[in-house]
mmCIF file of C-alpha atoms in Angstrom:
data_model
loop_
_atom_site.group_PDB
_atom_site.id
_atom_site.type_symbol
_atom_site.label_atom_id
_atom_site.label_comp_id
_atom_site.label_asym_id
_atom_site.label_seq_id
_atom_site.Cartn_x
_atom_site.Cartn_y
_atom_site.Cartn_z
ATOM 1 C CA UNK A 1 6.018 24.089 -18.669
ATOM 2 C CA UNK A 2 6.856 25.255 -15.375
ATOM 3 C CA UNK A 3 8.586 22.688 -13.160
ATOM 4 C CA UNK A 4 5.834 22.221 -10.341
ATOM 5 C CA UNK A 5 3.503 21.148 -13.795
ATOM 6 C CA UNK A 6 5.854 18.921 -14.707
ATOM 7 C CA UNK A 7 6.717 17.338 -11.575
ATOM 8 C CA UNK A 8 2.818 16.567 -10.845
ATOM 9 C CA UNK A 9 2.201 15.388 -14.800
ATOM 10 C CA UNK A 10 5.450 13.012 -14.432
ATOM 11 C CA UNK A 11 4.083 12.024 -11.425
ATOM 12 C CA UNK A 12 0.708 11.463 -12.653
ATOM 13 C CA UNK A 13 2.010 9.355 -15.769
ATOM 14 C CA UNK A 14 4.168 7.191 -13.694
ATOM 15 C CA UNK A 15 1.631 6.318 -11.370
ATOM 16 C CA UNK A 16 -1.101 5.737 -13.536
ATOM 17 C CA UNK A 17 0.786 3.368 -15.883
ATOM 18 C CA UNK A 18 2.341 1.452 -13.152
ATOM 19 C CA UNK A 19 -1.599 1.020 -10.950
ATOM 20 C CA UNK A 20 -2.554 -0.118 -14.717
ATOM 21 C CA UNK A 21 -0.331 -2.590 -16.413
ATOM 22 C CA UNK A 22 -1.466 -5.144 -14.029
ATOM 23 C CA UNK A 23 -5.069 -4.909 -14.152
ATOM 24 C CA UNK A 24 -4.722 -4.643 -18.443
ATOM 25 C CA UNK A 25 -2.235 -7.627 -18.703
ATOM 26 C CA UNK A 26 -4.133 -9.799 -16.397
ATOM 27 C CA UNK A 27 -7.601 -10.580 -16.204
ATOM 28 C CA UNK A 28 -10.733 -12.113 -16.646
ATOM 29 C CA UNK A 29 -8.694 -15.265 -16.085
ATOM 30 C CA UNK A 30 -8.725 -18.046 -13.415
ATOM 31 C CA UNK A 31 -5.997 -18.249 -11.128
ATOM 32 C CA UNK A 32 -3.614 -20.966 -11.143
ATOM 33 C CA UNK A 33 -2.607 -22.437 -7.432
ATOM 34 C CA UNK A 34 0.908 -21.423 -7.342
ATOM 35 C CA UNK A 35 -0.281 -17.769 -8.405
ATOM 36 C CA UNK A 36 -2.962 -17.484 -5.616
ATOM 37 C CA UNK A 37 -0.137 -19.146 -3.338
ATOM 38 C CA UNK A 38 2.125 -16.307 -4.248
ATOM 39 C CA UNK A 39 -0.415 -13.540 -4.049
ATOM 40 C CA UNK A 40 -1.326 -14.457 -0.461
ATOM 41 C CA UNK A 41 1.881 -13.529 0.765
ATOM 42 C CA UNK A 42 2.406 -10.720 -1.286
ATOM 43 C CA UNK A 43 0.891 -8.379 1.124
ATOM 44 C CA UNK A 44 2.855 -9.482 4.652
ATOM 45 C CA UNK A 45 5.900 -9.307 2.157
ATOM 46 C CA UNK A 46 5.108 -5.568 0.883
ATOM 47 C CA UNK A 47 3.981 -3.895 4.290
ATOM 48 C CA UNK A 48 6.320 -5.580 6.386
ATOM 49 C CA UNK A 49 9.500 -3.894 3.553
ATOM 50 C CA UNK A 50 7.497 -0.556 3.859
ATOM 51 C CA UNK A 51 7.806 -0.427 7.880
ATOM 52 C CA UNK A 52 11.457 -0.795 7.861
ATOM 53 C CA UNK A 53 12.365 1.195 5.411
ATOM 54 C CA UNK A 54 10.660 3.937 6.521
ATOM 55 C CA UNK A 55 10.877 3.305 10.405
ATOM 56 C CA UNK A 56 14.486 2.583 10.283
ATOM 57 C CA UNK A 57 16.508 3.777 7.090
ATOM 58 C CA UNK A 58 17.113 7.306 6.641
ATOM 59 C CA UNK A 59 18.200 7.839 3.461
ATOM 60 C CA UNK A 60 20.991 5.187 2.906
ATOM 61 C CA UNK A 61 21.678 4.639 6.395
ATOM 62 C CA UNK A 62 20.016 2.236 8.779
ATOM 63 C CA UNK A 63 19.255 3.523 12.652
ATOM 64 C CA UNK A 64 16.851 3.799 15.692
ATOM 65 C CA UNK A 65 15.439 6.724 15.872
ATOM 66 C CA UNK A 66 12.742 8.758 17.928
ATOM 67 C CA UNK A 67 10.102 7.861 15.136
ATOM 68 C CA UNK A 68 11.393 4.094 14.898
ATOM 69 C CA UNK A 69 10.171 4.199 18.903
ATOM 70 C CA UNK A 70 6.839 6.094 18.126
ATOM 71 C CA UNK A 71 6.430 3.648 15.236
ATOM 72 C CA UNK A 72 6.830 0.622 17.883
ATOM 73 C CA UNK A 73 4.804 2.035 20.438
ATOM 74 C CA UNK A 74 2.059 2.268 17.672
ATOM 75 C CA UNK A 75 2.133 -1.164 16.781
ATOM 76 C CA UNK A 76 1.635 -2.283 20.043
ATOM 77 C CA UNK A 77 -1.621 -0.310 20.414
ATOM 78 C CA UNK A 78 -2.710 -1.805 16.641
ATOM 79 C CA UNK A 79 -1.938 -5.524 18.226
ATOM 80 C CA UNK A 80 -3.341 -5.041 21.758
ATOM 81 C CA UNK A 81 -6.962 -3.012 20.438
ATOM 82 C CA UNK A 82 -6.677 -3.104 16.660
ATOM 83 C CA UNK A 83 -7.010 0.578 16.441
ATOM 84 C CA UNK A 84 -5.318 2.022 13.125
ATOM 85 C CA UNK A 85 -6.052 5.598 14.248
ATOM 86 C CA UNK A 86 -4.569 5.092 17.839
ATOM 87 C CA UNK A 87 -1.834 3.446 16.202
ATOM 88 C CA UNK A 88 -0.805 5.963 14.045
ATOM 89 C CA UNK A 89 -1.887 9.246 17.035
ATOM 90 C CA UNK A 90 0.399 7.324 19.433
ATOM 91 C CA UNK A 91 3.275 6.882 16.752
ATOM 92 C CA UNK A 92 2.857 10.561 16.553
ATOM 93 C CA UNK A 93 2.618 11.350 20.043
ATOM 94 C CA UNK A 94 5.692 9.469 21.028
ATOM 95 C CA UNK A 95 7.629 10.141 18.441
ATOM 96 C CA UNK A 96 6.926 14.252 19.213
ATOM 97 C CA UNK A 97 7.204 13.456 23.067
ATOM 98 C CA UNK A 98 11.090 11.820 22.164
ATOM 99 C CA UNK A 99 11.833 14.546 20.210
ATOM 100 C CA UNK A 100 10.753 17.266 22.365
ATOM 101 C CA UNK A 101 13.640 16.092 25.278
ATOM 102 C CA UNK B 1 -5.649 -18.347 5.953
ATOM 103 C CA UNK B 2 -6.724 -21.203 3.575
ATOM 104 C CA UNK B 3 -5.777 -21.772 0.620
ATOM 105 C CA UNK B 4 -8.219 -23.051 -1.986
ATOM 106 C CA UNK B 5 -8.493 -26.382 -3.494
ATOM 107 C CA UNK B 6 -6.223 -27.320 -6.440
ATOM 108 C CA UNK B 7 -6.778 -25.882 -9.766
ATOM 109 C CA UNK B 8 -8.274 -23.212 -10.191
ATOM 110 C CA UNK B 9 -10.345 -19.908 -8.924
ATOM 111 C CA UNK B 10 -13.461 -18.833 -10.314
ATOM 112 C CA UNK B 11 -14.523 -14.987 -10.795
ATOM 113 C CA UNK B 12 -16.662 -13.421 -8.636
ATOM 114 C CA UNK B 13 -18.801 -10.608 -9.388
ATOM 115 C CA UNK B 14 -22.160 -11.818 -10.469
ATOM 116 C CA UNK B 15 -24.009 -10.242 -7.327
ATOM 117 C CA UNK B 16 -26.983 -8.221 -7.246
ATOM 118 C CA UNK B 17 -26.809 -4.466 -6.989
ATOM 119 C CA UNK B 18 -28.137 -4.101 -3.172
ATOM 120 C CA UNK B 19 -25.076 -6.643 -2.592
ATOM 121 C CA UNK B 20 -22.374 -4.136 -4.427
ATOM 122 C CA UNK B 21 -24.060 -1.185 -2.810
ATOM 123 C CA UNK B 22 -23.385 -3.118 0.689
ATOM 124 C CA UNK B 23 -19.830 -4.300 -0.404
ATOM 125 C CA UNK B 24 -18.853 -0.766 -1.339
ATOM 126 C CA UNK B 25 -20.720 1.095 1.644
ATOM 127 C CA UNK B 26 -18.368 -2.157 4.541
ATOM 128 C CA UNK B 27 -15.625 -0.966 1.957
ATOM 129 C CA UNK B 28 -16.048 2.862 3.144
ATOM 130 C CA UNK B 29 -16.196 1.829 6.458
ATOM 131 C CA UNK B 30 -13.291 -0.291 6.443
ATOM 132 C CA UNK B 31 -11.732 2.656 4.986
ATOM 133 C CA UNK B 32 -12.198 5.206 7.350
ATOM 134 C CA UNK B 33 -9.528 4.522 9.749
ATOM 135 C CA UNK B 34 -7.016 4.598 7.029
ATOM 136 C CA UNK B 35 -8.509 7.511 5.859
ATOM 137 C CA UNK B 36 -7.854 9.967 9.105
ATOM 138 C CA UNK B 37 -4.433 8.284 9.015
ATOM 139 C CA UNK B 38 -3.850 9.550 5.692
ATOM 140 C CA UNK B 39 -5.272 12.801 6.242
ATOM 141 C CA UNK B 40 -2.949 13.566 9.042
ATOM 142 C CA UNK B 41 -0.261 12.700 7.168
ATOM 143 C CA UNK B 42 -1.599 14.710 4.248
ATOM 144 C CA UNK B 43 -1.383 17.487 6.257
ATOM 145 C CA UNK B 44 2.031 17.618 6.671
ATOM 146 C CA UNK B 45 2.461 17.079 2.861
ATOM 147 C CA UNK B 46 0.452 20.402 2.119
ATOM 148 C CA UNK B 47 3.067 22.085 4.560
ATOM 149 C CA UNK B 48 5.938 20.322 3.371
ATOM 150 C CA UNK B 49 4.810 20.813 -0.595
ATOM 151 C CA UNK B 50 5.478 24.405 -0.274
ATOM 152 C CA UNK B 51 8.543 24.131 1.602
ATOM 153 C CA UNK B 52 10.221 22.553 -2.018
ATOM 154 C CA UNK B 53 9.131 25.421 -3.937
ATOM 155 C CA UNK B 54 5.050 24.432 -4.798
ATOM 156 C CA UNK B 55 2.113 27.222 -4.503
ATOM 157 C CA UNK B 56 -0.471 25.552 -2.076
ATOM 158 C CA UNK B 57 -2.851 25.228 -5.565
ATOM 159 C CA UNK B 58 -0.224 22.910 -7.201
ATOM 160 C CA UNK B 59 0.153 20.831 -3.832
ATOM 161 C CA UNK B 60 -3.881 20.329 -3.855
ATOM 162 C CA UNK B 61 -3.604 19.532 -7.490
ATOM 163 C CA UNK B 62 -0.702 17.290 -7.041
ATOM 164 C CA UNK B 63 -2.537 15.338 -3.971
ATOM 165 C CA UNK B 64 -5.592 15.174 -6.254
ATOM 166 C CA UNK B 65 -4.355 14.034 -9.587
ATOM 167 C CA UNK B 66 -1.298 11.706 -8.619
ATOM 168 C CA UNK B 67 -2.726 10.166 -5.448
ATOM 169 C CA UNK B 68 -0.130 8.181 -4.150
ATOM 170 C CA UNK B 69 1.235 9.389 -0.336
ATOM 171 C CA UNK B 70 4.656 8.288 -0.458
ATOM 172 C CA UNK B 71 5.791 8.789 -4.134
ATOM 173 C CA UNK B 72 4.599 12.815 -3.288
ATOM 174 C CA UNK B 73 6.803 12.544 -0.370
ATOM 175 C CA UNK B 74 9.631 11.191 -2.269
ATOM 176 C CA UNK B 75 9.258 13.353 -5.257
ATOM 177 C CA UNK B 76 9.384 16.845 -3.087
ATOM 178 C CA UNK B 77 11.928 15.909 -1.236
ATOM 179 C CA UNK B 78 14.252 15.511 -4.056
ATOM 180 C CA UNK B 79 13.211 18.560 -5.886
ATOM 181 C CA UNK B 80 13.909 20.600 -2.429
ATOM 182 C CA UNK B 81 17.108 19.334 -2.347
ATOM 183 C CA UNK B 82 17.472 20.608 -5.636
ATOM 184 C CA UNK B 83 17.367 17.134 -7.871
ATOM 185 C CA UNK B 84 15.595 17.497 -11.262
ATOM 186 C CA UNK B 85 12.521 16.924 -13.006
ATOM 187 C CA UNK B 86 13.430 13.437 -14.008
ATOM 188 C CA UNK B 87 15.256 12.242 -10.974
ATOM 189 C CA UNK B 88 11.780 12.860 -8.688
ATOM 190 C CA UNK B 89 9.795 11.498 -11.349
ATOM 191 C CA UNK B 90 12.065 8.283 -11.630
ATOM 192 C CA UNK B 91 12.034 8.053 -7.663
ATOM 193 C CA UNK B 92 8.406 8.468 -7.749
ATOM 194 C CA UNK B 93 8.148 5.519 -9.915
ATOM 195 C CA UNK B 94 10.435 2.799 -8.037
ATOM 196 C CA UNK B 95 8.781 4.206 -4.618
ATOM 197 C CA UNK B 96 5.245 3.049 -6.351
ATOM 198 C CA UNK B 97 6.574 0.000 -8.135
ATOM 199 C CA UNK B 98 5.560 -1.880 -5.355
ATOM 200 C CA UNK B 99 1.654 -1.530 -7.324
ATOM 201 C CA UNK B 100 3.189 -3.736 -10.023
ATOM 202 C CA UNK B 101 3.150 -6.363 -7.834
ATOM 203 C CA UNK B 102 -0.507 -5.495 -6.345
ATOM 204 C CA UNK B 103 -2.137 -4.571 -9.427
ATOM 205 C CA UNK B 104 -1.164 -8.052 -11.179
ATOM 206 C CA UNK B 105 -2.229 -9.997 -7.782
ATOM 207 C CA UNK B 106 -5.664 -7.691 -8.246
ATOM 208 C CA UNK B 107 -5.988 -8.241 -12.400
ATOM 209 C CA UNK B 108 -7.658 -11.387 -12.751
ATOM 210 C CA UNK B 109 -10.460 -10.375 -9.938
ATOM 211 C CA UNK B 110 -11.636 -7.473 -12.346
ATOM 212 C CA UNK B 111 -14.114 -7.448 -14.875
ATOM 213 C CA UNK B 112 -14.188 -5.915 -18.415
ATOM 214 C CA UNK B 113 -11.101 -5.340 -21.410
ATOM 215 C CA UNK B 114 -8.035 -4.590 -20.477
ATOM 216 C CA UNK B 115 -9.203 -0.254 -20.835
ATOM 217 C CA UNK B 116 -11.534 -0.794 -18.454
ATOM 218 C CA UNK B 117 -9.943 -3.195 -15.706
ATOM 219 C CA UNK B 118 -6.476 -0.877 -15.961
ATOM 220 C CA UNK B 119 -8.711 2.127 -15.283
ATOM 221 C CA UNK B 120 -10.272 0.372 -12.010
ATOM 222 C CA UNK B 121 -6.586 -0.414 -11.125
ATOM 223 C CA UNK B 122 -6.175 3.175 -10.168
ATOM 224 C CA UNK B 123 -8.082 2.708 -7.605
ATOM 225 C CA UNK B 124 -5.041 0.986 -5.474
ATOM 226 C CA UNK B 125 -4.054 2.407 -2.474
ATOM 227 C CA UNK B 126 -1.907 -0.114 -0.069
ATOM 228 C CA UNK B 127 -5.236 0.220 2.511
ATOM 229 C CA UNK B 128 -7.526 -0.545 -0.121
ATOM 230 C CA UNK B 129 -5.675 -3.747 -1.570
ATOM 231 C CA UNK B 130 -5.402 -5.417 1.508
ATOM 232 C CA UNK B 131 -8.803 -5.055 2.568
ATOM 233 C CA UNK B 132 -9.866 -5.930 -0.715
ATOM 234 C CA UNK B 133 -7.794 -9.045 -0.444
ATOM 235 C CA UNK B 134 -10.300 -12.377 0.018
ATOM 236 C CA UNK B 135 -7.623 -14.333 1.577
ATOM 237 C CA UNK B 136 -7.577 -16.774 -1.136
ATOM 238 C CA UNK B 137 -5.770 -14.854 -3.517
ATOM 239 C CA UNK B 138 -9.042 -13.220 -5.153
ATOM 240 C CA UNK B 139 -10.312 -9.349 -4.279
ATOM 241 C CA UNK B 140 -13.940 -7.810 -3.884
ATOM 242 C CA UNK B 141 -13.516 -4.537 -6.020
ATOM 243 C CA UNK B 142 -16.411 -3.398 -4.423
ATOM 244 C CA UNK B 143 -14.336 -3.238 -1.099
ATOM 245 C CA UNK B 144 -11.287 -1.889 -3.162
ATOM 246 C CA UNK B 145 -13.493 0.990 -4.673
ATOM 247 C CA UNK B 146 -15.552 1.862 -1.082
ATOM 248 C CA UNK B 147 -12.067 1.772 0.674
ATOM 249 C CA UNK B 148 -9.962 4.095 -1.992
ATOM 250 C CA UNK B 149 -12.819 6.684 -2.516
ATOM 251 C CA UNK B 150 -12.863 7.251 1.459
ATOM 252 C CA UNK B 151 -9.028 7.505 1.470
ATOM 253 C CA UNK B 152 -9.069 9.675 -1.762
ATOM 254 C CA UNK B 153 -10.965 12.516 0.629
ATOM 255 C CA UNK B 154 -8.663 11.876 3.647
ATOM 256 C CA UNK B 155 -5.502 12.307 1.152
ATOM 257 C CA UNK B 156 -7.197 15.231 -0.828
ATOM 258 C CA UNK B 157 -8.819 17.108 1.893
ATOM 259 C CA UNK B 158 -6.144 16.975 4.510
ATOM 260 C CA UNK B 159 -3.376 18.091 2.096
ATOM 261 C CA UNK B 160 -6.016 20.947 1.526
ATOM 262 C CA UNK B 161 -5.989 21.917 5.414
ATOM 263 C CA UNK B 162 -1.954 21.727 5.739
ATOM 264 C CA UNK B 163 -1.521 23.598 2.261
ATOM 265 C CA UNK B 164 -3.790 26.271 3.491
ATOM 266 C CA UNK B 165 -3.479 26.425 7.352
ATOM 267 C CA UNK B 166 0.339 25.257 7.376
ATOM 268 C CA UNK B 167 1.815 27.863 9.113
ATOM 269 C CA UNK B 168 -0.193 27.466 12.007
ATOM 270 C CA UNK B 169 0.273 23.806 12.296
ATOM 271 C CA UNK B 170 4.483 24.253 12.653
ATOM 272 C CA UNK B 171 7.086 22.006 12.296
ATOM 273 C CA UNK B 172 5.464 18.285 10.638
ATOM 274 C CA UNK B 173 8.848 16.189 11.919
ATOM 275 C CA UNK B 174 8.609 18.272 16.089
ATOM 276 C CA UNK B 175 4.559 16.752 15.745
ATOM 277 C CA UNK B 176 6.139 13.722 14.954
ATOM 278 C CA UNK B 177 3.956 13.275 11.476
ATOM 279 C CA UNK B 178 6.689 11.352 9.820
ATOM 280 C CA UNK B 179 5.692 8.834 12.096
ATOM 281 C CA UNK B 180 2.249 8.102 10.620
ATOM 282 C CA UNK B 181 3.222 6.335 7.522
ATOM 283 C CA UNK B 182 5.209 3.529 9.167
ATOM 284 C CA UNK B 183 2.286 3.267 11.998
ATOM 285 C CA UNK B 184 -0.110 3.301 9.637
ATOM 286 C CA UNK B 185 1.705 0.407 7.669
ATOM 287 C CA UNK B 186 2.275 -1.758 10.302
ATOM 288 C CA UNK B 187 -1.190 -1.358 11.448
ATOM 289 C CA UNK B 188 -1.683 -3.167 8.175
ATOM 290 C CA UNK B 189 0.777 -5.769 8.296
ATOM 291 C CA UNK B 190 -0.155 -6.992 11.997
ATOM 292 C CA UNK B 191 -3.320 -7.606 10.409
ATOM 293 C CA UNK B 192 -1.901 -10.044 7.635
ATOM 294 C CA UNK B 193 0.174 -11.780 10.064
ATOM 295 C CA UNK B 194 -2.444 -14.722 10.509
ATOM 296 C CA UNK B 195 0.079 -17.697 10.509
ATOM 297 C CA UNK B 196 3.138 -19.092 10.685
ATOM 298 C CA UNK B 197 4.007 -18.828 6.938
ATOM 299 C CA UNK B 198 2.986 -15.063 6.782
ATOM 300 C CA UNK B 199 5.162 -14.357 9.483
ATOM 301 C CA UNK B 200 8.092 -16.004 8.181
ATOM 302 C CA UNK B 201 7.266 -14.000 4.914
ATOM 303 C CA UNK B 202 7.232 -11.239 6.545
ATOM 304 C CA UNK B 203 10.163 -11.464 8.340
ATOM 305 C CA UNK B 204 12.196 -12.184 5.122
ATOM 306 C CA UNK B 205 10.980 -9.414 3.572
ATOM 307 C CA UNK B 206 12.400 -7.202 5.847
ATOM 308 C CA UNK B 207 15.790 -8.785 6.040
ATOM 309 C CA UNK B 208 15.834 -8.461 2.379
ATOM 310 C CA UNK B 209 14.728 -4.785 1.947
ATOM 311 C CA UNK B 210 17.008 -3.314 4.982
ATOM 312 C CA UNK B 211 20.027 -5.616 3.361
ATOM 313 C CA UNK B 212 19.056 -3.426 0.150
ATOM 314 C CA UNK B 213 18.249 0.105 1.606
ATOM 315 C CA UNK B 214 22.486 0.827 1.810
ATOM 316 C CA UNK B 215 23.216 -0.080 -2.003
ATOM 317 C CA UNK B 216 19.865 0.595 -3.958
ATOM 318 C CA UNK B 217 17.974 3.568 -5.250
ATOM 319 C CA UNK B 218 14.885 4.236 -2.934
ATOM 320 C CA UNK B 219 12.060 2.117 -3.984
ATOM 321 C CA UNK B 220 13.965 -1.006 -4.617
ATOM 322 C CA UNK B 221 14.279 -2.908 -1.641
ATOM 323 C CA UNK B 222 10.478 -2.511 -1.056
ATOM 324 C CA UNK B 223 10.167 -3.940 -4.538
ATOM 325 C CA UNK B 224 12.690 -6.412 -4.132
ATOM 326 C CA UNK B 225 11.336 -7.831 -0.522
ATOM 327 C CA UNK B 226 8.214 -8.991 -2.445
ATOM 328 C CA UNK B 227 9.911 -11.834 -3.779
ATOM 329 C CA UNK B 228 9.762 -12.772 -0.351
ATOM 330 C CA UNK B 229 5.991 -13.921 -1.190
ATOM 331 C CA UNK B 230 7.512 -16.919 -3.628
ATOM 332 C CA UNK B 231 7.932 -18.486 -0.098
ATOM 333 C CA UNK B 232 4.113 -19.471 -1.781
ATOM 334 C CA UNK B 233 5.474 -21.707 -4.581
ATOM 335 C CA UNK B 234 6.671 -23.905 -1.857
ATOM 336 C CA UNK B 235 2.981 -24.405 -0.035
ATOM 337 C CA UNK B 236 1.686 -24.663 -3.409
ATOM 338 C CA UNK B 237 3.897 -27.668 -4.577
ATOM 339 C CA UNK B 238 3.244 -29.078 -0.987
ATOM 340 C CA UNK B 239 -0.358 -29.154 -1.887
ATOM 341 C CA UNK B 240 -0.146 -30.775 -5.405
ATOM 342 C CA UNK B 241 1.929 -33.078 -3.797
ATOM 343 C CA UNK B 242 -0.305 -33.799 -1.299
ATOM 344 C CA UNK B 243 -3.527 -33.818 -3.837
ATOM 345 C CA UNK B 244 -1.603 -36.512 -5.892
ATOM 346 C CA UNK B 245 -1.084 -38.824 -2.788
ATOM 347 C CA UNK B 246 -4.930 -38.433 -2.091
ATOM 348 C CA UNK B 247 -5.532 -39.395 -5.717
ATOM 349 C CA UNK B 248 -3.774 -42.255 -5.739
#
């Protein structure tokens, strides 16, 4: 097996399993209070851990950088008009124009 | 966002057909935004692919069977800097652990045996889940399905474009495409930040996952910070306590 077929089938595995143990342990259940209370916050919790660590850690270390701008100027366009696509074509835009002087 | 009362939730999927083909149709639309996000950024994953050593046929395949945006981006970059097999693999894993949390959160909204409801669990995304997401701690699948299956296309066909017309496209970091994912997921989390509590949640989660990024494999603080979300078990004891003074 070469290694690019067993990169994408380890890949595929890992991914699969972890989308599905969820689902197959839990379901066709109701919901308890302090589970739905959890699960509400889940989401704020996840996406706000995914924008730092991928605006400001590079690697191991922790910095500003010209994306961590980009990514800020983004997220002002997403609060002020609610536009994912400007968000993410200003992020870009910025973070090009920062990098470019 | 308001919680609902005491107790318990009931399941909801008993709708008519024209009502599923409407949820999933406002799920595609929903969708679409995230879905040109992705596809940009799937473009510089087809260029980048091939950089670490994969033909632009196993990048395609790879975007089309595995399906998951930052785990790719993960696993390539440790095989171009020359880690093994295993190591992107394991990467890959921790990066996506953060479905673990998702996919139990999204288990007891799906119908059928366990087979069936773990096969529509594939159909996570981060997008997907989060406009799936009721705000009562239930999902519409319908939404979750309409949302993924747009994304799925974005992810698929733009790693198609940068896997085939890479060259021309030039360096991914000087277009500033490494930018899109954390846009893209912020765009997401303004959206949940509808109170007070979320915010605070959300704040603590990042305090916890940049204390973490220093001393932990990639993939763990993200997985970590979503303990942040047991802020919950303190508004749910509030509200028993609260439904036992009423019932007094």
């Amino acid at each position: 097996m070469s290694t690019s077929v067993a990169l994408i089938t380890g890949c595929a595995v890992v991914t699969y399993a972890i989308k599905g143990i969820g689902p197959l342990a839990l379901g066709g259940r109701d919901l308890p209070l302090w589970f739905t209370s959890v699960v509400i916050l889940l989401a704020p919790a996840l996406f706000a851990a995914l924008v730092v660590t991928q605006a400001l850690a590079d690697g191991k270390h922790i910095g500003i950088g010209a994306d961590t701008v980009g990514v800020a100027a983004g997220g002002l366009v997403a609060w002020r008009f609610g536009s994912v696509i400007g968000c993410v074509v200003v992020a870009a835009l910025v973070t090009a124009g920062l990098r470019a002087v | 966002m308001a919680l609902a009362a005491p107790g318990t939730l009931p399941l909801m999927d008993e709708s008519h057909p024209n009502d599923r083909r409407q949820r999933l149709l406002d799920g595609m639309r929903a969708g679409m935004p995230f879905a040109v996000a992705g596809g940009l950024l799937a473009l510089s994953f087809g260029v980048v692919a091939q950089s670490a050593g994969l033909s632009a046929g196993e990048a395609i395949a790879m975007s089309a069977i595995v399906f998951a945006g930052s785990a790719q981006f993960t696993a390539i970059a440790i095989i171009a800097q020359g880690g093994t097999v295993a190591a992107a693999v394991l990467a890959a894993a921790l990066v996506n652990s953060r479905f673990l949390p998702m996919g139990v959160a999204l288990g007891p909204s799906l119908p059928g045996g366990p087979m069936r409801r773990a096969a529509q669990g594939q159909a996570i995304v981060d997008a997907s889940w989060g406009i799936a997401g009721r705000g009562d701690g239930t999902f519409d699948r319908w939404l979750l399905f309409g949302s993924t299956a747009v994304q799925y296309v974005g992810w698929v066909g733009g790693t198609i474009a940068g896997a085939l017309g890479g060259n021309a496209l030039g360096d991914p970091k000087a277009l500033g495409l490494d930018a899109i994912y954390p846009a893209f997921f912020l765009a997401l989390l303004i959206g949940e930040l509808t109170d007070r509590r979320s915010r605070l949640v959300a704040a603590l989660a990042a305090l916890i996952a940049l204390a973490l990024v220093p001393v932990t494999p990639a993939g763990v603080p993200v997985l970590a910070a979503s303990l942040a979300s047991l802020v919950g078990l303190h508004a749910s004891a509030r509200a028993d306590a609260r439904a036992r003074t009423d019932g007094r």
